[in-house]
């Protein structure tokens, strides 16, 4: 009589190899996705850090300009000037106030617009702070607009996903 081969020592190596190969491929894909996500998050964090830093720089320049305008109006009040006389005294000094508030990374431009002082603070990478200050009859001032906007001036264009035609 012929003996039947024993099933206990036989292992299906082909199925186990395929299963191990699939697990290794899935884990490799997940590792590559994790590295890609980490790099993207790092770039996003760096961009956010730059934008926040520039927002603070613009705010400091705006506050410096406002302090200079306030000091000039205080001097005009002390001297008993009218609003027109105070605006005439303020107008030639705005350029100097702009240069005091400007830094190597921030540019401040001011102009007198009737009884308002309008200023634009621009940072190196395009953050813009628009300020409008209304001068009252009693030489007090009111900040009527203080708007910070992000304009992507130096933003590099991303990779093109499709350069072909739209025809089938």
Coordinates of C-alpha atoms in Angstrom, one line a residue, residues 15-148:
X15 CA 0.6 32.4 -1.1
X16 CA 2.6 33.5 1.9
X17 CA 5.1 35.3 -0.4
X18 CA 2.4 37.1 -2.3
X19 CA 0.7 38.2 1.0
X20 CA 4.1 39.5 2.4
X21 CA 4.9 41.3 -0.9
X22 CA 1.5 43.1 -0.8
X23 CA 2.0 44.2 2.8
X24 CA 5.5 45.5 2.0
X25 CA 4.2 47.4 -1.0
X26 CA 1.3 49.0 1.0
X27 CA 3.7 50.0 3.9
X28 CA 6.1 51.5 1.4
X29 CA 3.4 53.6 -0.3
X30 CA 2.2 54.8 3.2
X31 CA 5.8 55.7 4.1
X32 CA 6.2 57.7 0.9
X33 CA 2.9 59.5 1.5
X34 CA 4.0 60.3 5.1
X35 CA 7.3 61.9 3.9
X36 CA 5.4 63.9 1.2
X37 CA 2.9 65.1 3.7
X38 CA 5.6 66.1 6.2
X39 CA 7.4 68.1 3.5
X40 CA 4.2 69.9 2.5
X41 CA 3.4 70.7 6.1
X42 CA 6.9 72.1 6.6
X43 CA 6.6 74.4 3.6
X44 CA 3.1 75.5 4.7
X45 CA 4.4 76.2 8.2
X46 CA 7.4 78.2 6.8
X47 CA 5.0 80.3 4.6
X48 CA 2.7 80.9 7.5
X49 CA 5.6 82.0 9.7
X50 CA 6.8 84.5 7.0
X51 CA 3.3 85.9 6.6
X52 CA 2.8 86.4 10.3
X53 CA 6.2 88.0 10.7
X54 CA 5.4 90.4 7.8
X55 CA 2.0 91.2 9.3
X56 CA 3.7 92.2 12.6
X57 CA 6.3 94.3 10.6
X58 CA 3.5 96.1 8.8
X59 CA 1.6 96.7 12.1
X60 CA 4.7 98.2 13.8
X61 CA 5.3 100.5 10.8
X62 CA 1.7 101.6 10.9
X63 CA 1.8 102.2 14.7
X64 CA 5.1 104.2 14.3
X65 CA 3.4 106.4 11.6
X66 CA 0.4 106.9 13.7
X67 CA 2.5 107.9 16.7
X68 CA 4.3 110.5 14.5
X69 CA 1.0 112.0 13.3
X70 CA -0.3 112.0 16.9
X71 CA 2.8 113.9 18.1
X72 CA 2.5 116.5 15.3
X73 CA -1.2 117.0 16.0
X74 CA -0.4 117.4 19.7
X75 CA 2.2 120.1 18.9
X76 CA -0.4 121.9 16.7
X77 CA -3.0 121.7 19.5
X78 CA -0.4 123.1 22.0
X79 CA 0.3 126.0 19.6
X80 CA -3.5 126.7 19.2
X81 CA -3.6 126.1 15.4
X82 CA -6.8 125.6 13.5
X83 CA -7.4 122.4 11.6
X84 CA -6.3 124.0 8.3
X85 CA -3.1 125.3 9.8
X86 CA -2.4 122.0 11.4
X87 CA -2.9 120.2 8.1
X88 CA -0.6 122.6 6.4
X89 CA 2.0 122.0 9.1
X90 CA 1.5 118.2 8.8
X91 CA 1.6 117.9 5.0
X92 CA 5.3 118.5 4.5
X93 CA 6.3 116.3 7.4
X94 CA 4.4 113.2 6.1
X95 CA 7.4 112.2 3.9
X96 CA 9.7 112.3 6.9
X97 CA 7.2 110.3 8.9
X98 CA 7.1 107.7 6.1
X99 CA 10.8 107.4 6.1
X100 CA 10.9 107.0 9.9
X101 CA 8.3 104.2 9.8
X102 CA 9.9 102.5 6.8
X103 CA 12.6 99.8 7.3
X104 CA 14.6 97.7 4.9
X105 CA 11.7 95.2 4.6
X106 CA 8.8 97.7 4.9
X107 CA 7.9 100.7 2.7
X108 CA 5.5 103.3 3.9
X109 CA 3.8 105.8 1.5
X110 CA 1.6 108.6 2.9
X111 CA -0.5 111.4 1.4
X112 CA -2.8 114.0 2.6
X113 CA -6.3 113.6 1.1
X114 CA -8.4 116.5 2.2
X115 CA -8.7 116.1 6.0
X116 CA -7.6 112.5 5.9
X117 CA -4.1 111.0 6.0
X118 CA -3.9 107.9 3.8
X119 CA -1.0 105.6 4.1
X120 CA 0.0 102.3 2.5
X121 CA 2.5 100.0 4.2
X122 CA 4.0 97.3 2.0
X123 CA 6.2 94.5 3.0
X124 CA 8.9 92.7 1.0
X125 CA 6.6 89.7 0.1
X126 CA 3.5 91.7 -0.6
X127 CA 1.6 92.1 2.6
X128 CA -0.2 95.5 2.4
X129 CA -1.6 97.6 5.3
X130 CA -3.9 100.4 4.2
X131 CA -4.5 103.1 6.8
X132 CA -6.8 106.1 6.7
X133 CA -6.8 108.6 9.5
X134 CA -9.4 111.4 9.7
X135 CA -8.4 114.7 11.3
X136 CA -11.2 116.3 13.3
X137 CA -11.9 120.0 13.9
X138 CA -10.4 119.8 17.4
X139 CA -7.2 118.2 16.0
X140 CA -8.2 114.8 17.3
X141 CA -7.9 111.9 14.9
X142 CA -9.9 108.9 14.1
X143 CA -8.5 105.8 12.4
X144 CA -11.3 105.2 9.9
X145 CA -9.5 102.3 8.1
X146 CA -6.9 99.8 9.1
X147 CA -6.9 96.9 6.6
X148 CA -4.2 94.3 6.2

